[in-house]
Short mmCIF file of C-alpha atoms and ligand atoms in Angstrom, two decimals:
data_model
loop_
_atom_site.label_atom_id
_atom_site.label_comp_id
_atom_site.label_asym_id
_atom_site.label_seq_id
_atom_site.Cartn_x
_atom_site.Cartn_y
_atom_site.Cartn_z
CA UNK A 1 -6.42 64.06 123.10
CA UNK A 2 -10.03 64.95 123.82
CA UNK A 3 -9.46 68.42 122.35
CA UNK A 4 -8.36 66.93 119.02
CA UNK A 5 -10.72 68.19 116.32
CA UNK A 6 -9.96 65.25 114.02
CA UNK A 7 -11.20 62.48 116.27
CA UNK A 8 -14.94 61.83 116.26
CA UNK A 9 -16.91 63.22 119.17
CA UNK A 10 -20.11 61.42 120.04
CA UNK A 11 -22.07 63.12 122.80
CA UNK A 12 -22.68 60.80 125.73
CA UNK A 13 -26.22 62.18 125.93
CA UNK A 14 -26.93 60.65 122.50
CA UNK A 15 -26.75 57.20 124.09
CA UNK A 16 -28.42 57.83 127.42
CA UNK A 17 -27.20 56.26 130.66
CA UNK A 18 -28.26 52.69 129.93
CA UNK A 19 -27.07 52.83 126.34
CA UNK A 20 -23.74 54.09 127.58
CA UNK A 21 -23.37 51.33 130.17
CA UNK A 22 -24.30 48.68 127.62
CA UNK A 23 -21.85 50.13 125.11
CA UNK A 24 -18.93 50.38 127.52
CA UNK A 25 -19.41 46.95 129.04
CA UNK A 26 -20.29 44.91 125.95
CA UNK A 27 -16.80 43.37 125.66
CA UNK A 28 -16.56 42.10 129.20
CA UNK A 29 -16.87 38.32 129.40
CA UNK A 30 -17.24 36.31 132.57
CA UNK A 31 -14.36 33.86 133.02
CA UNK A 32 -13.87 33.33 136.75
CA UNK A 33 -15.63 30.30 138.24
CA UNK A 34 -16.31 32.39 141.37
CA UNK A 35 -18.54 34.77 139.36
CA UNK A 36 -22.13 33.50 139.37
CA UNK A 37 -23.57 36.64 137.82
CA UNK A 38 -21.89 39.83 136.55
CA UNK A 39 -23.28 42.97 134.96
CA UNK A 40 -27.02 43.37 134.35
CA UNK A 41 -28.94 43.09 137.59
CA UNK A 42 -29.09 45.10 140.80
CA UNK A 43 -26.01 43.33 142.14
CA UNK A 44 -23.38 40.84 141.05
CA UNK A 45 -23.42 37.37 142.62
CA UNK A 46 -20.12 35.78 143.68
CA UNK A 47 -19.45 32.40 145.26
CA UNK A 48 -16.20 31.78 147.14
CA UNK A 49 -17.26 28.52 148.78
CA UNK A 50 -14.92 27.86 151.73
CA UNK A 51 -12.47 30.69 150.90
CA UNK A 52 -12.04 34.03 152.62
CA UNK A 53 -13.20 36.89 150.41
CA UNK A 54 -11.07 40.06 150.28
CA UNK A 55 -12.36 43.45 149.08
CA UNK A 56 -10.54 46.72 148.44
CA UNK A 57 -11.56 50.02 146.88
CA UNK A 58 -9.88 53.17 145.54
CA UNK A 59 -11.06 56.54 144.34
CA UNK A 60 -9.22 58.53 141.67
CA UNK A 61 -10.01 62.21 141.09
CA UNK A 62 -8.88 64.23 138.10
CA UNK A 63 -6.49 66.97 139.18
CA UNK A 64 -5.69 65.20 142.44
CA UNK A 65 -4.58 61.71 141.38
CA UNK A 66 -4.10 62.12 137.66
CA UNK A 67 -3.59 64.82 135.06
CA UNK A 68 -5.11 64.16 131.64
CA UNK A 69 -2.51 66.48 130.09
CA UNK A 70 -0.02 63.61 130.09
CA UNK A 71 -2.06 60.62 131.21
CA UNK A 72 -3.74 59.03 128.19
CA UNK A 73 -7.21 57.74 129.12
CA UNK A 74 -6.31 54.21 128.10
CA UNK A 75 -3.43 54.23 130.57
CA UNK A 76 -5.64 55.77 133.21
CA UNK A 77 -8.17 52.94 132.88
CA UNK A 78 -5.38 50.40 133.07
CA UNK A 79 -3.78 52.04 136.10
CA UNK A 80 -7.09 52.42 137.95
CA UNK A 81 -7.50 48.64 137.78
CA UNK A 82 -3.88 47.84 138.61
CA UNK A 83 -3.71 49.91 141.79
CA UNK A 84 -6.69 47.99 143.16
CA UNK A 85 -5.45 44.56 142.18
CA UNK A 86 -2.19 45.43 143.93
CA UNK A 87 -4.09 45.76 147.22
CA UNK A 88 -5.60 42.30 146.77
CA UNK A 89 -2.23 40.71 145.98
CA UNK A 90 -0.83 42.47 149.07
CA UNK A 91 -3.17 40.26 151.13
CA UNK A 92 -1.49 37.27 149.44
CA UNK A 93 -4.82 36.66 147.72
CA UNK A 94 -5.92 36.06 144.14
CA UNK A 95 -7.89 38.90 142.54
CA UNK A 96 -10.98 37.71 140.67
CA UNK A 97 -13.52 40.52 140.14
CA UNK A 98 -13.72 44.32 139.95
CA UNK A 99 -16.47 46.90 139.77
CA UNK A 100 -15.91 50.28 138.12
CA UNK A 101 -17.73 53.48 138.92
CA UNK A 102 -17.29 56.64 136.90
CA UNK A 103 -18.51 60.22 137.10
CA UNK A 104 -18.09 62.15 133.86
CA UNK A 105 -18.83 65.64 132.62
CA UNK A 106 -20.08 66.39 129.11
CA UNK A 107 -16.51 67.54 128.35
CA UNK A 108 -15.88 63.85 127.60
CA UNK A 109 -17.20 62.45 124.34
CA UNK A 110 -18.06 58.77 124.07
CA UNK A 111 -14.73 58.16 122.33
CA UNK A 112 -12.85 59.28 125.44
CA UNK A 113 -14.77 56.81 127.61
CA UNK A 114 -14.12 54.10 125.04
CA UNK A 115 -10.41 54.76 125.51
CA UNK A 116 -10.77 54.56 129.27
CA UNK A 117 -12.63 51.27 128.98
CA UNK A 118 -10.10 49.90 126.47
CA UNK A 119 -7.48 50.28 129.21
CA UNK A 120 -9.76 48.66 131.76
CA UNK A 121 -10.45 45.81 129.35
CA UNK A 122 -6.74 45.23 128.71
CA UNK A 123 -5.99 45.07 132.43
CA UNK A 124 -8.94 42.77 133.12
CA UNK A 125 -7.81 40.41 130.38
CA UNK A 126 -4.16 40.37 131.36
CA UNK A 127 -4.86 39.87 135.05
CA UNK A 128 -7.74 37.46 134.39
CA UNK A 129 -10.41 39.25 136.36
CA UNK A 130 -14.12 39.70 135.64
CA UNK A 131 -15.73 43.15 135.51
CA UNK A 132 -18.97 42.47 137.36
CA UNK A 133 -20.55 45.88 137.84
CA UNK A 134 -20.19 49.55 138.54
CA UNK A 135 -22.05 52.81 138.48
CA UNK A 136 -22.26 55.66 136.00
CA UNK A 137 -23.12 59.20 136.91
CA UNK A 138 -22.40 62.76 135.85
CA UNK A 139 -19.86 65.16 137.26
CA UNK A 140 -19.92 68.95 136.96
CA UNK A 141 -16.15 69.20 136.86
CA UNK A 142 -13.52 66.53 136.32
CA UNK A 143 -13.47 62.80 135.83
CA UNK A 144 -13.82 60.53 138.86
CA UNK A 145 -13.13 56.80 138.78
CA UNK A 146 -13.63 54.35 141.59
CA UNK A 147 -12.63 50.71 141.30
CA UNK A 148 -13.47 48.01 143.81
CA UNK A 149 -11.51 44.78 143.61
CA UNK A 150 -12.53 41.42 145.03
CA UNK A 151 -10.46 38.29 145.51
CA UNK A 152 -10.01 35.25 147.69
CA UNK A 153 -7.49 33.23 149.66
CA UNK A 154 -7.36 30.37 152.12
CA UNK A 155 -7.61 31.66 155.68
CA UNK A 156 -4.05 30.57 156.57
CA UNK A 157 -2.57 32.26 153.48
CA UNK A 158 -3.94 35.76 154.16
CA UNK A 159 -1.18 38.19 155.12
CA UNK A 160 -1.99 41.20 157.27
CA UNK A 161 0.20 44.19 158.03
CA UNK A 162 0.24 43.09 161.65
CA UNK A 163 1.98 39.72 161.34
CA UNK A 164 5.71 40.63 161.34
CA UNK A 165 7.74 39.08 164.17
CA UNK A 166 11.18 39.75 165.64
CA UNK A 167 13.93 38.14 163.57
CA UNK A 168 11.84 38.05 160.37
CA UNK A 169 13.47 39.28 157.17
CA UNK A 170 12.07 42.30 155.34
CA UNK A 171 11.79 41.62 151.60
CA UNK A 172 10.75 43.75 148.63
CA UNK A 173 9.89 42.76 145.06
CA UNK A 174 11.27 44.53 141.97
CA UNK A 175 12.91 47.94 142.27
CA UNK A 176 11.84 51.26 143.74
CA UNK A 177 11.61 54.94 142.84
CA UNK A 178 11.09 54.64 139.08
CA UNK A 179 7.40 55.62 139.03
CA UNK A 180 8.07 58.83 140.95
CA UNK A 181 10.97 59.80 138.70
CA UNK A 182 8.77 59.04 135.67
CA UNK A 183 6.33 61.62 137.00
CA UNK A 184 9.14 64.15 137.44
CA UNK A 185 10.17 63.65 133.80
CA UNK A 186 6.58 64.04 132.59
CA UNK A 187 6.05 67.19 134.67
CA UNK A 188 9.23 68.69 133.29
CA UNK A 189 8.12 67.95 129.73
CA UNK A 190 4.71 69.46 130.44
CA UNK A 191 6.36 72.70 131.56
CA UNK A 192 8.59 72.75 128.48
CA UNK A 193 5.50 72.19 126.32
CA UNK A 194 3.63 75.05 128.00
CA UNK A 195 6.49 77.42 127.15
CA UNK A 196 7.07 76.01 123.66
CA UNK A 197 4.23 73.87 122.22
CA UNK A 198 6.41 72.93 119.22
CA UNK A 199 9.13 71.32 121.33
CA UNK A 200 9.43 67.62 120.56
CA UNK A 201 10.51 65.87 123.75
CA UNK A 202 13.10 63.13 123.46
CA UNK A 203 11.93 60.68 126.07
CA UNK A 204 13.61 57.50 124.81
CA UNK A 205 16.13 57.24 127.62
CA UNK A 206 13.32 57.60 130.15
CA UNK A 207 11.09 54.82 128.77
CA UNK A 208 11.34 52.59 131.85
CA UNK A 209 10.57 55.48 134.23
CA UNK A 210 7.60 56.75 132.22
CA UNK A 211 6.20 53.25 131.84
CA UNK A 212 6.43 52.70 135.58
CA UNK A 213 4.40 55.89 136.06
CA UNK A 214 1.88 55.58 133.23
CA UNK A 215 1.55 51.82 132.95
CA UNK A 216 2.37 50.27 136.31
CA UNK A 217 1.91 46.56 136.86
CA UNK A 218 0.62 44.82 139.97
CA UNK A 219 2.69 41.92 141.32
CA UNK A 220 0.22 39.12 140.69
CA UNK A 221 3.25 36.88 140.23
CA UNK A 222 4.59 37.34 143.76
CA UNK A 223 1.86 35.52 145.76
CA UNK A 224 2.08 32.76 143.11
CA UNK A 225 5.87 32.67 143.36
CA UNK A 226 5.84 32.55 147.16
CA UNK A 227 3.32 29.74 147.09
CA UNK A 228 5.46 27.75 144.65
CA UNK A 229 8.52 28.31 146.87
CA UNK A 230 6.58 27.15 149.92
CA UNK A 231 6.95 30.53 151.66
CA UNK A 232 4.05 32.03 153.61
CA UNK A 233 4.89 35.68 154.39
CA UNK A 234 4.24 36.77 157.97
CA UNK A 235 3.07 40.23 156.87
CA UNK A 236 2.64 42.07 153.58
CA UNK A 237 1.73 45.48 152.14
CA UNK A 238 1.93 47.02 148.67
CA UNK A 239 4.13 50.04 148.05
CA UNK A 240 1.79 52.79 146.96
CA UNK A 241 3.01 55.69 149.12
CA UNK A 242 6.76 54.98 149.30
CA UNK A 243 8.92 52.45 151.10
CA UNK A 244 9.23 54.37 154.38
CA UNK A 245 5.56 54.84 154.84
CA UNK A 246 4.87 51.14 154.18
CA UNK A 247 7.69 49.95 156.45
CA UNK A 248 6.26 52.15 159.19
CA UNK A 249 2.78 50.66 158.64
CA UNK A 250 4.11 47.12 159.05
CA UNK A 251 6.18 48.03 162.14
CA UNK A 252 3.42 50.00 163.88
CA UNK A 253 0.74 47.40 163.19
CA UNK A 254 3.02 44.47 164.09
CA UNK A 255 4.42 46.31 167.16
CA UNK A 256 8.01 45.68 166.08
CA UNK A 257 11.05 47.68 164.99
CA UNK A 258 13.24 47.28 161.92
CA UNK A 259 16.78 47.78 160.65
CA UNK A 260 16.47 48.71 157.00
CA UNK A 261 19.76 48.84 155.07
CA UNK A 262 20.18 51.71 152.62
CA UNK A 263 22.70 49.79 150.49
CA UNK A 264 20.21 46.95 149.97
CA UNK A 265 17.37 49.06 148.53
CA UNK A 266 16.91 47.85 144.93
CA UNK A 267 17.25 50.67 142.36
CA UNK A 268 17.16 50.42 138.59
CA UNK A 269 20.26 52.01 136.94
CA UNK A 270 17.98 54.52 135.15
CA UNK A 271 16.69 55.70 138.53
CA UNK A 272 20.24 56.28 139.74
CA UNK A 273 21.13 58.31 136.62
CA UNK A 274 17.91 60.37 136.54
CA UNK A 275 18.38 61.20 140.24
CA UNK A 276 21.82 62.54 139.38
CA UNK A 277 20.31 64.58 136.55
CA UNK A 278 17.62 66.04 138.85
CA UNK A 279 20.13 66.37 141.73
CA UNK A 280 17.98 64.20 143.98
CA UNK A 281 19.08 61.54 146.45
CA UNK A 282 18.03 58.17 145.07
CA UNK A 283 17.53 56.69 148.56
CA UNK A 284 15.13 59.51 149.42
CA UNK A 285 13.24 58.85 146.18
CA UNK A 286 12.96 55.11 146.87
CA UNK A 287 11.84 55.81 150.44
CA UNK A 288 9.32 58.53 149.67
CA UNK A 289 8.50 58.33 145.97
CA UNK A 290 5.54 56.00 145.90
CA UNK A 291 3.40 54.43 143.18
CA UNK A 292 5.84 51.57 142.59
CA UNK A 293 3.17 48.94 143.38
CA UNK A 294 5.82 46.47 144.45
CA UNK A 295 5.12 44.20 147.40
CA UNK A 296 6.87 44.60 150.75
CA UNK A 297 6.68 41.62 153.08
CA UNK A 298 8.33 39.77 155.92
CA UNK A 299 9.32 36.10 156.03
CA UNK A 300 10.65 33.78 158.71
CA UNK A 301 14.45 33.54 158.71
CA UNK A 302 14.25 29.82 158.04
CA UNK A 303 12.61 30.60 154.67
CA UNK A 304 15.62 32.64 153.49
CA UNK A 305 17.24 29.79 151.47
CA UNK A 306 13.99 29.45 149.48
CA UNK A 307 14.01 33.05 148.24
CA UNK A 308 17.67 34.07 148.21
CA UNK A 309 18.41 33.11 144.58
CA UNK A 310 15.30 34.82 143.20
CA UNK A 311 16.07 37.92 141.10
CA UNK A 312 12.58 39.35 141.79
CA UNK A 313 13.15 39.54 145.53
CA UNK A 314 15.61 41.53 147.68
CA UNK A 315 16.11 41.26 151.42
CA UNK A 316 16.43 44.86 152.62
CA UNK A 317 16.34 44.51 156.38
CA UNK A 318 15.28 42.57 159.42
CA UNK A 319 12.62 42.96 162.05
CA UNK A 320 13.73 43.83 165.58
CA UNK A 321 12.00 44.33 168.87
CA UNK A 322 9.80 47.41 169.03
CA UNK A 323 12.07 49.47 171.26
CA UNK A 324 14.90 49.30 168.70
CA UNK A 325 12.76 51.71 166.64
CA UNK A 326 12.22 52.02 162.90
CA UNK A 327 15.72 52.60 161.64
CA UNK A 328 17.51 53.15 158.36
CA UNK A 329 21.13 52.00 158.47
CA UNK A 330 22.93 54.28 156.00
CA UNK A 331 25.85 53.41 153.74
CA UNK A 332 28.05 55.21 156.29
CA UNK A 333 26.71 52.73 158.87
CA UNK A 334 24.82 55.38 160.81
CA UNK A 335 21.34 54.61 162.04
CA UNK A 336 18.65 57.21 161.50
CA UNK A 337 14.99 57.03 162.33
CA UNK A 338 12.72 56.48 159.36
CA UNK A 339 9.97 59.01 158.88
CA UNK A 340 7.11 58.73 156.46
CA UNK A 341 7.41 61.44 153.86
CA UNK A 342 5.08 59.55 151.59
CA UNK A 343 2.44 61.22 149.63
CA UNK A 344 -0.31 62.51 151.89
CA UNK A 345 -3.70 62.41 150.17
CA UNK A 346 -5.08 65.17 152.37
CA UNK A 347 -2.41 67.69 151.42
CA UNK A 348 -1.83 67.11 147.70
P1 LIG B 401 -28.65 50.65 139.39
O1 LIG B 401 -29.70 51.56 138.93
O2 LIG B 401 -29.09 49.47 140.18
O3 LIG B 401 -27.47 51.38 140.00
P2 LIG B 401 -27.36 50.67 136.86
O4 LIG B 401 -28.35 50.95 135.80
O5 LIG B 401 -26.49 51.77 137.36
O6 LIG B 401 -28.07 49.95 138.06
O7 LIG B 401 -26.40 49.51 136.36
C1 LIG B 401 -26.86 48.43 135.58
C2 LIG B 401 -25.80 47.38 135.52
O8 LIG B 401 -24.63 47.89 134.90
C3 LIG B 401 -25.35 46.91 136.90
O9 LIG B 401 -24.99 45.54 136.79
C4 LIG B 401 -24.15 47.76 137.17
O10 LIG B 401 -23.29 47.12 138.10
C5 LIG B 401 -23.54 47.88 135.79
N1 LIG B 401 -22.79 49.13 135.58
C6 LIG B 401 -23.25 50.40 135.71
N2 LIG B 401 -22.32 51.31 135.40
C7 LIG B 401 -21.21 50.61 135.07
C8 LIG B 401 -19.90 50.96 134.66
N3 LIG B 401 -19.49 52.24 134.54
N4 LIG B 401 -19.00 49.98 134.40
C9 LIG B 401 -19.37 48.69 134.53
N5 LIG B 401 -20.58 48.28 134.90
C10 LIG B 401 -21.52 49.21 135.17
MG1 LIG B 402 -26.26 52.62 139.11
#
C-alpha cells in the first residue's frame, strides 16, 4: 500500500513533530466523564473517584508482531487498540482511556499514518474510549506502536488470575483457533503472491478466519453480560497466547489444577474445515493458536444456571485441587498433561 505510486505521499518532515501530532489527533474528542484533560499538556488528567484504576500496556514491532505485507495499516491501528482493551476487560473492568506511542521511519508518508490513525479512531469510537496522549518519535527501521489502556472497576469486581478455587467451572467466551488459522491462510497467500504476483487469491470462504486475524474484537460485552447475570468471576484472563498457556496461568497463579475437556472446546465450523485442509489438529490449534482475544474465566458452581443458556459462553472444564495437575481430558477419555505451546515472544 505504501509503495503505491498513485496514492499521495506527504513527507512527515513537511509537518514537523508538533504539526504531525496535531494532525493525527485532531479528530479525537473527549467523551468519558473520567477524563479531566486529554491531549495537549505534559500529561493527561484522569479522575476515577472511589474506583480502582487498571492500566495495561503493549508494544508492537514491525516484523515481530505484524507484517505490513498483508496487514493494512488501518487494521493494524484497530488491532493495536483492541489487544490492549482486551487486557482491561480481562480484569472485569471498563476501559476508558488509551495513549498511543509510535516510532516511524521516513519510509512512511503522512498518508500511511493517517490510515493507522483511522483504525485507532474507529476502535476508540466503537469501544467508547478517549485517546488522551502518546508520544511520537522516529525509528531507523520499522514501525513501532505502543498502546497503554486505562480503565476502572469497583474493588470487589476486579478479577485476578489468582482467584480460581476448587470446584469452580472454567468458562470461555466465543470460539477458539480462528485467528491463528487466518494467519496461516494469509501466509500461504503471501507465498503464492511471491511466486506469482498476478495470482488473484480467492479468500471468500476464509472471511471469518481472516477477520479474526486482521480485525479482532475485544470482549467488552462479557464483563457487562456477567454483571447483568449477577455473576462475579473468581478469576479471569484474556486469550492472547492460546488456551493452554492461559489455563496454565490461571492454575499456577491460583495454585489449583484443572480438568479441561477436549470435546467442549468451542470451534467454529470454518476452523474445523480449514484444519482438515491444512492437515492440522483443531484441538492443538485452539490450545496453542493464540490471538483469539476471547475471555477465559472461572465461576462458582452455584452460578452455572445463570450462564448455561448463554450462546456466548461455554463451560470447558472444572477446577480441581493442585495435585490433580493441569489436565486435558481427550475425546478418547484419556487424561494428558497440558503444556503451554503458546507463542513465545522471546523466540519469534
Ligand atoms: P512531550 O514533549 O511532553 O513528550 P509531546 O509534544 O510529545 O509532549 O506531546 C504533546 C501532546 O500530544 C501530549 O498530550 C501527548 O500525550 C500527545 N501526543 C504525542 N504524540 C502522540 C501520538 N502519537 N498520539 C496521540 N497523542 C500524542
Ligand atoms: Mg513526547
